[in-house]
């Protein structure tokens, strides 16, 4: 780090693991799969830096991310043989790389930022012979994404601030190679783009409180997985997926009083061309489709208290979703009510206790036949002890889901019950 607080940092992450597939507890939601993943590895290297000048800065990031895994499908629940027609061995070798450049400058009452991003995504899939393990390439997909953004913060007065920005994104499919002959007419090279503006006004009522009103348009461009994946012949690809766009309207209030901070938000989000998997009528399989327009209305409340040795906080979110086009389609996995609260107390030098509570209720899930049900609500408690002798070293021991609650985000796969854990984290 330089005297002007300019800095450069290099990061490297290597994760090696394996995964197993739990049995399905309700086959009306998912088909049972006797699968495991002999390895599930990820590796990332990145370099980032920032150079500061008197009234401006330049920030840059470059990265390379690699993901490798293998999945085996077995004949039965004993995981002892791979001979049946439905059983298989496969391997996946994906990578992405990219760069980001950002420039910011203060000009009078304006602070202007401009950014450019580039990302390359490559997916490769291989089938392995069940007996010889000889591999053959069966899928190769490539995408290029370019993003440009511009933002300005203008101080109208000492109390009133105006924020405005715009971004442009373009995703271009470079290559599609697929040896599966089913639905090849639904695989094609396509180009997608989006234009996303935003604006906000922030008014400081006094030194401890602010009111903010904002409007923004965000765009989700379907990924390679959304467009092409057959998910082991359970999905029909859909290269014609449109961008999912969301227009957000939000009004928020922030108040600070000594160690106490409170925040309240009300919002309306209209989502056009929402993307969700539904039954593909001709085949009976599933397919990602644009299912219409939905209004999300809600409230967010947050309260936090932080003193020298004690921190307590919590937040509550309420969301109501209304289908504006087709009343038979529901948005899945979005709870109507969510509540989270936590407390952390320093009980001795470098030692603290942490506890939290989570509540979730009112999320829809769809069955294989296309009908919808509401997931049961649940409440969980976590508890852990934290030892932090230095800024670089942290040790934790604790219990997740203390009361052994039955937790189901997905009705086919209940989550783990009471779980004991220990971890050691060192940063350098």
Short mmCIF file of C-alpha atoms in Angstrom, two decimals:
data_model
loop_
_atom_site.label_atom_id
_atom_site.label_comp_id
_atom_site.label_asym_id
_atom_site.label_seq_id
_atom_site.Cartn_x
_atom_site.Cartn_y
_atom_site.Cartn_z
CA UNK A 1 0.00 0.00 0.00
CA UNK A 2 1.31 3.44 -0.99
CA UNK A 3 1.16 6.68 1.00
CA UNK A 4 -1.87 7.81 -1.03
CA UNK A 5 -3.64 4.59 0.06
CA UNK A 6 -3.24 3.06 -3.37
CA UNK A 7 -3.01 -0.70 -3.13
CA UNK A 8 -2.71 -3.95 -5.01
CA UNK A 9 -3.84 -7.39 -3.85
CA UNK A 10 -3.49 -10.92 -5.20
CA UNK A 11 -5.99 -13.60 -4.17
CA UNK A 12 -5.87 -17.37 -4.63
CA UNK A 13 -8.57 -19.84 -3.56
CA UNK A 14 -8.40 -23.62 -3.96
CA UNK A 15 -11.35 -25.74 -2.82
CA UNK A 16 -11.38 -29.52 -3.09
CA UNK A 17 -14.36 -31.58 -2.06
CA UNK A 18 -16.90 -34.27 -2.85
CA UNK A 19 -20.69 -34.43 -2.70
CA UNK A 20 -23.38 -37.01 -2.12
CA UNK A 21 -27.05 -37.02 -3.12
CA UNK A 22 -29.54 -37.58 -0.28
CA UNK A 23 -32.55 -39.81 -1.02
CA UNK A 24 -35.76 -38.12 -2.14
CA UNK A 25 -38.37 -38.11 0.63
CA UNK A 26 -41.34 -37.18 -1.60
CA UNK A 27 -41.30 -38.35 -5.23
CA UNK A 28 -44.17 -36.03 -6.19
CA UNK A 29 -41.61 -33.20 -6.07
CA UNK A 30 -38.54 -34.90 -7.56
CA UNK A 31 -37.44 -38.24 -8.96
CA UNK A 32 -35.11 -40.27 -6.82
CA UNK A 33 -31.47 -40.20 -7.95
CA UNK A 34 -28.74 -42.54 -6.77
CA UNK A 35 -25.92 -40.10 -7.50
CA UNK A 36 -22.67 -38.93 -6.03
CA UNK A 37 -19.88 -36.55 -7.02
CA UNK A 38 -16.43 -38.16 -6.55
CA UNK A 39 -14.87 -34.71 -6.68
CA UNK A 40 -16.15 -31.12 -6.63
CA UNK A 41 -13.23 -28.74 -7.03
CA UNK A 42 -12.93 -25.00 -7.56
CA UNK A 43 -9.93 -22.74 -8.08
CA UNK A 44 -9.80 -18.95 -8.41
CA UNK A 45 -6.94 -16.52 -8.87
CA UNK A 46 -7.45 -12.76 -9.06
CA UNK A 47 -5.49 -9.54 -8.91
CA UNK A 48 -6.99 -6.20 -8.00
CA UNK A 49 -5.51 -2.78 -7.55
CA UNK A 50 -6.42 0.85 -7.03
CA UNK A 51 -4.40 3.97 -7.76
CA UNK A 52 -5.54 7.15 -6.01
CA UNK A 53 -4.95 10.69 -7.24
CA UNK A 54 -5.88 14.06 -5.71
CA UNK A 55 -9.52 14.00 -6.88
CA UNK A 56 -9.82 10.74 -8.79
CA UNK A 57 -8.92 7.07 -8.78
CA UNK A 58 -8.48 4.10 -11.10
CA UNK A 59 -9.44 0.60 -9.99
CA UNK A 60 -8.78 -2.62 -11.92
CA UNK A 61 -9.59 -6.30 -11.47
CA UNK A 62 -8.59 -9.40 -13.45
CA UNK A 63 -9.56 -12.97 -12.56
CA UNK A 64 -9.60 -16.59 -13.69
CA UNK A 65 -12.06 -19.07 -12.20
CA UNK A 66 -12.05 -22.82 -12.79
CA UNK A 67 -14.65 -25.40 -11.71
CA UNK A 68 -14.24 -29.15 -12.15
CA UNK A 69 -16.54 -31.93 -10.97
CA UNK A 70 -17.69 -35.42 -11.83
CA UNK A 71 -21.10 -37.03 -11.25
CA UNK A 72 -21.83 -40.76 -11.24
CA UNK A 73 -25.31 -42.25 -11.45
CA UNK A 74 -25.69 -45.73 -9.95
CA UNK A 75 -28.05 -48.66 -10.52
CA UNK A 76 -29.51 -48.60 -7.02
CA UNK A 77 -29.28 -47.13 -3.53
CA UNK A 78 -26.32 -49.32 -2.59
CA UNK A 79 -24.07 -47.34 -4.99
CA UNK A 80 -22.36 -50.61 -5.95
CA UNK A 81 -22.70 -50.81 -9.75
CA UNK A 82 -23.13 -48.66 -12.87
CA UNK A 83 -24.61 -50.96 -15.55
CA UNK A 84 -28.25 -49.97 -16.18
CA UNK A 85 -29.32 -47.85 -19.16
CA UNK A 86 -30.03 -44.86 -16.92
CA UNK A 87 -26.73 -45.12 -15.03
CA UNK A 88 -23.79 -43.04 -16.22
CA UNK A 89 -20.45 -41.41 -15.49
CA UNK A 90 -19.80 -37.82 -16.53
CA UNK A 91 -17.26 -35.07 -15.98
CA UNK A 92 -17.52 -31.27 -16.19
CA UNK A 93 -14.71 -28.82 -16.84
CA UNK A 94 -15.84 -25.18 -16.74
CA UNK A 95 -13.89 -21.96 -16.56
CA UNK A 96 -14.40 -18.23 -16.81
CA UNK A 97 -12.09 -15.25 -16.95
CA UNK A 98 -12.60 -11.54 -17.10
CA UNK A 99 -11.54 -8.05 -16.21
CA UNK A 100 -13.06 -4.86 -14.83
CA UNK A 101 -11.81 -1.28 -15.08
CA UNK A 102 -13.33 1.57 -13.08
CA UNK A 103 -12.53 5.28 -13.03
CA UNK A 104 -13.92 7.84 -10.59
CA UNK A 105 -13.43 11.60 -10.45
CA UNK A 106 -14.73 14.48 -8.35
CA UNK A 107 -15.78 17.48 -10.46
CA UNK A 108 -17.21 20.31 -8.39
CA UNK A 109 -20.43 19.04 -6.78
CA UNK A 110 -20.37 15.87 -8.89
CA UNK A 111 -18.66 12.55 -8.30
CA UNK A 112 -18.66 10.57 -11.55
CA UNK A 113 -17.80 6.89 -11.99
CA UNK A 114 -17.40 4.93 -15.21
CA UNK A 115 -16.81 1.18 -15.46
CA UNK A 116 -16.24 -1.46 -18.13
CA UNK A 117 -16.44 -5.25 -17.66
CA UNK A 118 -15.65 -8.24 -19.81
CA UNK A 119 -16.34 -11.91 -18.99
CA UNK A 120 -15.82 -15.15 -20.89
CA UNK A 121 -17.70 -18.30 -19.79
CA UNK A 122 -16.89 -21.79 -21.09
CA UNK A 123 -18.75 -25.00 -20.24
CA UNK A 124 -17.47 -28.45 -21.25
CA UNK A 125 -19.11 -31.81 -20.47
CA UNK A 126 -17.70 -35.29 -21.04
CA UNK A 127 -19.31 -38.73 -20.94
CA UNK A 128 -17.17 -41.51 -19.49
CA UNK A 129 -17.47 -45.13 -20.57
CA UNK A 130 -18.95 -47.14 -17.68
CA UNK A 131 -16.25 -49.82 -17.82
CA UNK A 132 -13.19 -48.32 -19.54
CA UNK A 133 -13.59 -44.70 -18.32
CA UNK A 134 -12.70 -43.48 -21.83
CA UNK A 135 -14.02 -39.93 -22.21
CA UNK A 136 -15.81 -38.22 -25.08
CA UNK A 137 -16.79 -34.55 -25.34
CA UNK A 138 -20.59 -34.19 -25.47
CA UNK A 139 -21.16 -30.47 -24.74
CA UNK A 140 -19.24 -27.25 -25.24
CA UNK A 141 -20.89 -23.87 -24.76
CA UNK A 142 -19.25 -20.42 -24.77
CA UNK A 143 -20.57 -16.96 -23.87
CA UNK A 144 -18.99 -13.50 -24.00
CA UNK A 145 -20.45 -10.70 -21.86
CA UNK A 146 -19.55 -7.01 -22.05
CA UNK A 147 -20.89 -4.40 -19.61
CA UNK A 148 -20.52 -0.62 -19.55
CA UNK A 149 -21.70 1.64 -16.74
CA UNK A 150 -21.83 5.32 -15.84
CA UNK A 151 -22.89 6.87 -12.51
CA UNK A 152 -23.03 10.39 -11.11
CA UNK A 153 -23.63 11.61 -7.55
CA UNK A 154 -24.59 15.30 -7.49
CA UNK A 155 -24.82 17.32 -4.28
CA UNK A 156 -27.70 19.69 -4.98
CA UNK A 157 -27.44 21.19 -1.50
CA UNK A 158 -25.70 20.20 1.73
CA UNK A 159 -28.79 18.12 2.58
CA UNK A 160 -30.01 16.92 -0.83
CA UNK A 161 -28.16 14.44 -3.04
CA UNK A 162 -29.11 13.17 -6.50
CA UNK A 163 -27.82 9.87 -7.86
CA UNK A 164 -28.18 8.78 -11.49
CA UNK A 165 -26.70 5.95 -13.47
CA UNK A 166 -27.06 3.77 -16.52
CA UNK A 167 -25.57 0.49 -17.67
CA UNK A 168 -25.50 -1.44 -20.92
CA UNK A 169 -24.90 -5.19 -21.06
CA UNK A 170 -24.44 -7.46 -24.06
CA UNK A 171 -24.15 -11.26 -23.98
CA UNK A 172 -23.16 -13.14 -27.12
CA UNK A 173 -23.17 -16.92 -27.51
CA UNK A 174 -19.95 -17.86 -29.33
CA UNK A 175 -20.22 -21.62 -29.59
CA UNK A 176 -22.74 -24.43 -29.13
CA UNK A 177 -21.56 -28.01 -29.54
CA UNK A 178 -23.97 -30.74 -28.40
CA UNK A 179 -24.05 -34.44 -29.33
CA UNK A 180 -27.51 -35.00 -27.84
CA UNK A 181 -29.89 -35.13 -30.82
CA UNK A 182 -33.03 -34.36 -28.81
CA UNK A 183 -34.38 -30.83 -29.40
CA UNK A 184 -31.38 -29.68 -31.40
CA UNK A 185 -33.77 -27.26 -33.14
CA UNK A 186 -33.93 -25.39 -29.80
CA UNK A 187 -30.18 -24.78 -29.69
CA UNK A 188 -28.94 -21.71 -31.56
CA UNK A 189 -26.38 -18.94 -31.21
CA UNK A 190 -28.15 -15.85 -29.88
CA UNK A 191 -27.20 -12.34 -28.76
CA UNK A 192 -28.90 -10.60 -25.84
CA UNK A 193 -28.51 -7.06 -24.59
CA UNK A 194 -30.06 -4.80 -21.97
CA UNK A 195 -30.23 -1.15 -20.98
CA UNK A 196 -30.63 -0.43 -17.24
CA UNK A 197 -31.09 3.12 -15.87
CA UNK A 198 -31.43 4.14 -12.21
CA UNK A 199 -32.05 7.34 -10.23
CA UNK A 200 -32.37 8.28 -6.55
CA UNK A 201 -32.85 11.29 -4.28
CA UNK A 202 -31.38 11.28 -0.76
CA UNK A 203 -32.44 13.95 1.74
CA UNK A 204 -30.75 14.36 5.13
CA UNK A 205 -33.36 15.48 7.64
CA UNK A 206 -30.57 16.03 10.18
CA UNK A 207 -27.18 14.54 11.06
CA UNK A 208 -28.76 11.26 12.15
CA UNK A 209 -31.59 10.59 9.68
CA UNK A 210 -32.08 10.27 5.93
CA UNK A 211 -34.94 9.69 3.51
CA UNK A 212 -34.28 8.05 0.14
CA UNK A 213 -36.50 7.52 -2.88
CA UNK A 214 -35.27 5.52 -5.85
CA UNK A 215 -36.31 3.95 -9.13
CA UNK A 216 -34.20 1.49 -11.10
CA UNK A 217 -34.44 -1.05 -13.85
CA UNK A 218 -32.42 -4.26 -13.57
CA UNK A 219 -32.06 -6.99 -16.17
CA UNK A 220 -31.25 -10.68 -15.79
CA UNK A 221 -29.91 -12.21 -19.00
CA UNK A 222 -30.44 -16.00 -19.08
CA UNK A 223 -27.30 -18.02 -18.43
CA UNK A 224 -26.01 -20.95 -20.47
CA UNK A 225 -27.57 -23.29 -17.92
CA UNK A 226 -30.94 -21.51 -18.22
CA UNK A 227 -30.91 -21.72 -22.02
CA UNK A 228 -29.25 -25.03 -22.87
CA UNK A 229 -29.15 -27.45 -19.94
CA UNK A 230 -31.16 -30.66 -20.29
CA UNK A 231 -30.40 -31.58 -16.68
CA UNK A 232 -29.82 -35.22 -17.58
CA UNK A 233 -32.79 -35.38 -19.98
CA UNK A 234 -35.31 -33.99 -17.49
CA UNK A 235 -35.45 -30.53 -19.15
CA UNK A 236 -36.10 -29.21 -22.65
CA UNK A 237 -33.65 -26.44 -23.67
CA UNK A 238 -35.03 -23.00 -24.54
CA UNK A 239 -32.69 -20.71 -26.44
CA UNK A 240 -35.57 -18.25 -27.02
CA UNK A 241 -35.71 -17.18 -23.37
CA UNK A 242 -36.15 -13.41 -23.13
CA UNK A 243 -34.36 -11.24 -20.62
CA UNK A 244 -36.08 -11.00 -17.23
CA UNK A 245 -36.45 -7.30 -16.36
CA UNK A 246 -37.36 -5.80 -13.00
CA UNK A 247 -38.38 -2.19 -12.33
CA UNK A 248 -37.86 -1.25 -8.66
CA UNK A 249 -39.55 1.59 -6.79
CA UNK A 250 -38.34 2.08 -3.22
CA UNK A 251 -38.79 4.56 -0.39
CA UNK A 252 -36.59 4.21 2.71
CA UNK A 253 -35.97 5.94 6.02
CA UNK A 254 -32.77 5.64 8.10
CA UNK A 255 -32.43 6.87 11.68
CA UNK A 256 -29.40 6.67 13.98
CA UNK A 257 -29.54 7.36 17.70
CA UNK A 258 -26.25 6.81 19.54
CA UNK A 259 -25.60 3.05 19.31
CA UNK A 260 -29.00 2.31 17.75
CA UNK A 261 -29.67 2.24 13.99
CA UNK A 262 -33.10 1.70 12.46
CA UNK A 263 -34.20 1.42 8.84
CA UNK A 264 -37.57 1.01 7.12
CA UNK A 265 -38.16 0.36 3.40
CA UNK A 266 -41.31 0.01 1.34
CA UNK A 267 -40.98 -1.22 -2.23
CA UNK A 268 -42.77 -2.26 -5.40
CA UNK A 269 -41.00 -4.34 -8.03
CA UNK A 270 -42.59 -5.20 -11.35
CA UNK A 271 -40.92 -8.20 -13.00
CA UNK A 272 -41.56 -8.64 -16.73
CA UNK A 273 -40.87 -11.90 -18.58
CA UNK A 274 -40.12 -13.69 -15.30
CA UNK A 275 -38.08 -16.87 -15.84
CA UNK A 276 -39.20 -20.07 -14.13
CA UNK A 277 -39.27 -23.80 -14.86
CA UNK A 278 -42.71 -25.19 -15.73
CA UNK A 279 -44.02 -28.33 -17.43
CA UNK A 280 -43.29 -28.41 -21.17
CA UNK A 281 -46.68 -29.56 -22.48
CA UNK A 282 -45.62 -31.53 -25.59
CA UNK A 283 -43.02 -33.63 -23.77
CA UNK A 284 -44.11 -33.68 -20.12
CA UNK A 285 -40.58 -32.64 -19.16
CA UNK A 286 -39.67 -29.32 -17.55
CA UNK A 287 -38.50 -26.19 -19.35
CA UNK A 288 -37.34 -22.72 -18.35
CA UNK A 289 -39.88 -20.28 -19.78
CA UNK A 290 -40.89 -16.62 -19.53
CA UNK A 291 -44.04 -16.99 -17.44
CA UNK A 292 -45.40 -13.43 -17.39
CA UNK A 293 -45.46 -10.24 -15.33
CA UNK A 294 -45.44 -10.21 -11.52
CA UNK A 295 -45.75 -7.41 -8.97
CA UNK A 296 -43.70 -7.81 -5.77
CA UNK A 297 -44.88 -5.50 -2.97
CA UNK A 298 -43.26 -5.47 0.41
CA UNK A 299 -41.82 -3.94 3.54
CA UNK A 300 -38.37 -4.30 5.12
CA UNK A 301 -37.69 -3.35 8.74
CA UNK A 302 -34.26 -3.40 10.39
CA UNK A 303 -33.00 -2.54 13.88
CA UNK A 304 -29.42 -2.80 15.17
CA UNK A 305 -27.69 -1.94 18.43
CA UNK A 306 -23.89 -1.94 18.72
CA UNK A 307 -21.85 -1.16 21.81
CA UNK A 308 -18.26 -1.99 22.75
CA UNK A 309 -18.89 -5.59 23.83
CA UNK A 310 -22.45 -6.25 22.63
CA UNK A 311 -24.19 -6.25 19.27
CA UNK A 312 -27.87 -7.07 18.75
CA UNK A 313 -29.80 -6.85 15.52
CA UNK A 314 -32.71 -8.09 13.50
CA UNK A 315 -34.65 -7.63 10.30
CA UNK A 316 -38.08 -8.57 8.96
CA UNK A 317 -39.23 -8.77 5.34
CA UNK A 318 -42.76 -9.12 3.99
CA UNK A 319 -43.34 -9.77 0.27
CA UNK A 320 -46.65 -10.19 -1.55
CA UNK A 321 -46.46 -11.38 -5.18
CA UNK A 322 -49.32 -10.99 -7.66
CA UNK A 323 -49.44 -12.55 -11.10
CA UNK A 324 -50.59 -9.89 -13.59
CA UNK A 325 -51.01 -12.24 -16.57
CA UNK A 326 -51.66 -15.86 -15.67
CA UNK A 327 -53.10 -16.67 -12.27
CA UNK A 328 -52.13 -20.35 -12.52
CA UNK A 329 -48.37 -19.64 -12.25
CA UNK A 330 -46.79 -18.84 -8.88
CA UNK A 331 -43.26 -17.63 -8.19
CA UNK A 332 -41.45 -20.33 -6.22
CA UNK A 333 -38.94 -20.14 -3.37
CA UNK A 334 -39.84 -16.57 -2.32
CA UNK A 335 -41.15 -16.56 1.29
CA UNK A 336 -43.93 -14.16 2.23
CA UNK A 337 -42.45 -13.67 5.72
CA UNK A 338 -38.80 -13.76 6.79
CA UNK A 339 -37.41 -12.79 10.18
CA UNK A 340 -33.80 -12.88 11.38
CA UNK A 341 -32.33 -11.77 14.68
CA UNK A 342 -28.90 -12.19 16.27
CA UNK A 343 -26.82 -11.26 19.30
CA UNK A 344 -23.07 -11.33 19.89
CA UNK A 345 -21.52 -10.73 23.31
CA UNK A 346 -17.83 -10.51 24.20
CA UNK A 347 -17.51 -12.63 27.35
CA UNK A 348 -13.72 -12.51 27.77
CA UNK A 349 -10.69 -11.13 25.99
CA UNK A 350 -10.85 -12.30 22.35
CA UNK A 351 -13.79 -14.62 23.17
CA UNK A 352 -17.42 -14.01 22.24
CA UNK A 353 -20.71 -15.89 22.06
CA UNK A 354 -23.02 -15.59 19.05
CA UNK A 355 -26.62 -16.75 18.61
CA UNK A 356 -29.24 -16.23 15.92
CA UNK A 357 -32.83 -17.12 15.07
CA UNK A 358 -34.32 -17.50 11.58
CA UNK A 359 -37.99 -17.76 10.61
CA UNK A 360 -39.34 -18.46 7.10
CA UNK A 361 -42.94 -18.85 5.94
CA UNK A 362 -45.11 -18.74 2.84
CA UNK A 363 -42.84 -19.90 -0.02
CA UNK A 364 -44.40 -21.75 -2.96
CA UNK A 365 -42.94 -24.88 -4.52
CA UNK A 366 -44.08 -26.72 -7.62
CA UNK A 367 -44.60 -30.45 -7.97
CA UNK A 368 -43.56 -32.54 -10.95
CA UNK A 369 -47.14 -32.41 -12.26
CA UNK A 370 -47.07 -28.58 -12.35
CA UNK A 371 -49.25 -27.90 -9.30
CA UNK A 372 -48.13 -25.66 -6.42
CA UNK A 373 -47.99 -26.10 -2.66
CA UNK A 374 -46.83 -23.84 0.18
CA UNK A 375 -43.76 -25.05 2.06
CA UNK A 376 -44.21 -25.50 5.83
CA UNK A 377 -42.79 -22.67 7.91
CA UNK A 378 -39.83 -23.28 10.19
CA UNK A 379 -37.78 -21.58 12.89
CA UNK A 380 -34.14 -22.41 13.57
CA UNK A 381 -31.61 -21.39 16.22
CA UNK A 382 -27.81 -21.39 15.88
CA UNK A 383 -25.22 -20.96 18.62
CA UNK A 384 -21.44 -20.69 18.52
CA UNK A 385 -18.39 -19.59 20.48
CA UNK A 386 -15.76 -17.48 18.70
CA UNK A 387 -12.09 -17.16 19.64
CA UNK A 388 -10.08 -14.49 17.78
CA UNK A 389 -6.57 -14.16 19.24
CA UNK A 390 -5.38 -12.05 16.28
CA UNK A 391 -6.95 -10.23 13.36
CA UNK A 392 -5.79 -13.03 11.08
CA UNK A 393 -6.87 -16.08 13.10
CA UNK A 394 -10.41 -17.10 14.05
CA UNK A 395 -11.58 -20.36 15.64
CA UNK A 396 -15.26 -21.29 16.04
CA UNK A 397 -17.20 -24.14 17.61
CA UNK A 398 -20.95 -24.38 17.71
CA UNK A 399 -24.32 -25.95 16.89
CA UNK A 400 -26.53 -25.28 13.88
CA UNK A 401 -30.28 -25.93 14.14
CA UNK A 402 -30.07 -26.24 17.90
CA UNK A 403 -33.64 -27.59 18.36
CA UNK A 404 -33.32 -30.15 15.53
CA UNK A 405 -36.12 -28.50 13.53
CA UNK A 406 -37.38 -30.14 10.32
CA UNK A 407 -36.22 -27.65 7.67
CA UNK A 408 -37.43 -27.93 4.06
CA UNK A 409 -36.52 -25.37 1.42
CA UNK A 410 -37.26 -28.17 -1.06
CA UNK A 411 -39.96 -30.68 -0.10
CA UNK A 412 -38.04 -33.51 -1.77
CA UNK A 413 -34.84 -32.89 0.22
CA UNK A 414 -35.12 -31.96 3.92
CA UNK A 415 -32.09 -30.13 5.25
CA UNK A 416 -29.77 -31.48 7.92
CA UNK A 417 -31.03 -31.55 11.49
CA UNK A 418 -28.94 -30.57 14.50
CA UNK A 419 -25.35 -30.13 13.34
CA UNK A 420 -22.17 -29.70 15.40
CA UNK A 421 -19.24 -27.95 13.78
CA UNK A 422 -15.76 -26.56 14.38
CA UNK A 423 -13.76 -24.31 12.06
CA UNK A 424 -10.40 -22.59 11.89
CA UNK A 425 -9.83 -19.61 9.59
CA UNK A 426 -6.52 -17.94 8.91
CA UNK A 427 -6.16 -14.88 6.68
CA UNK A 428 -2.83 -13.82 5.26
#
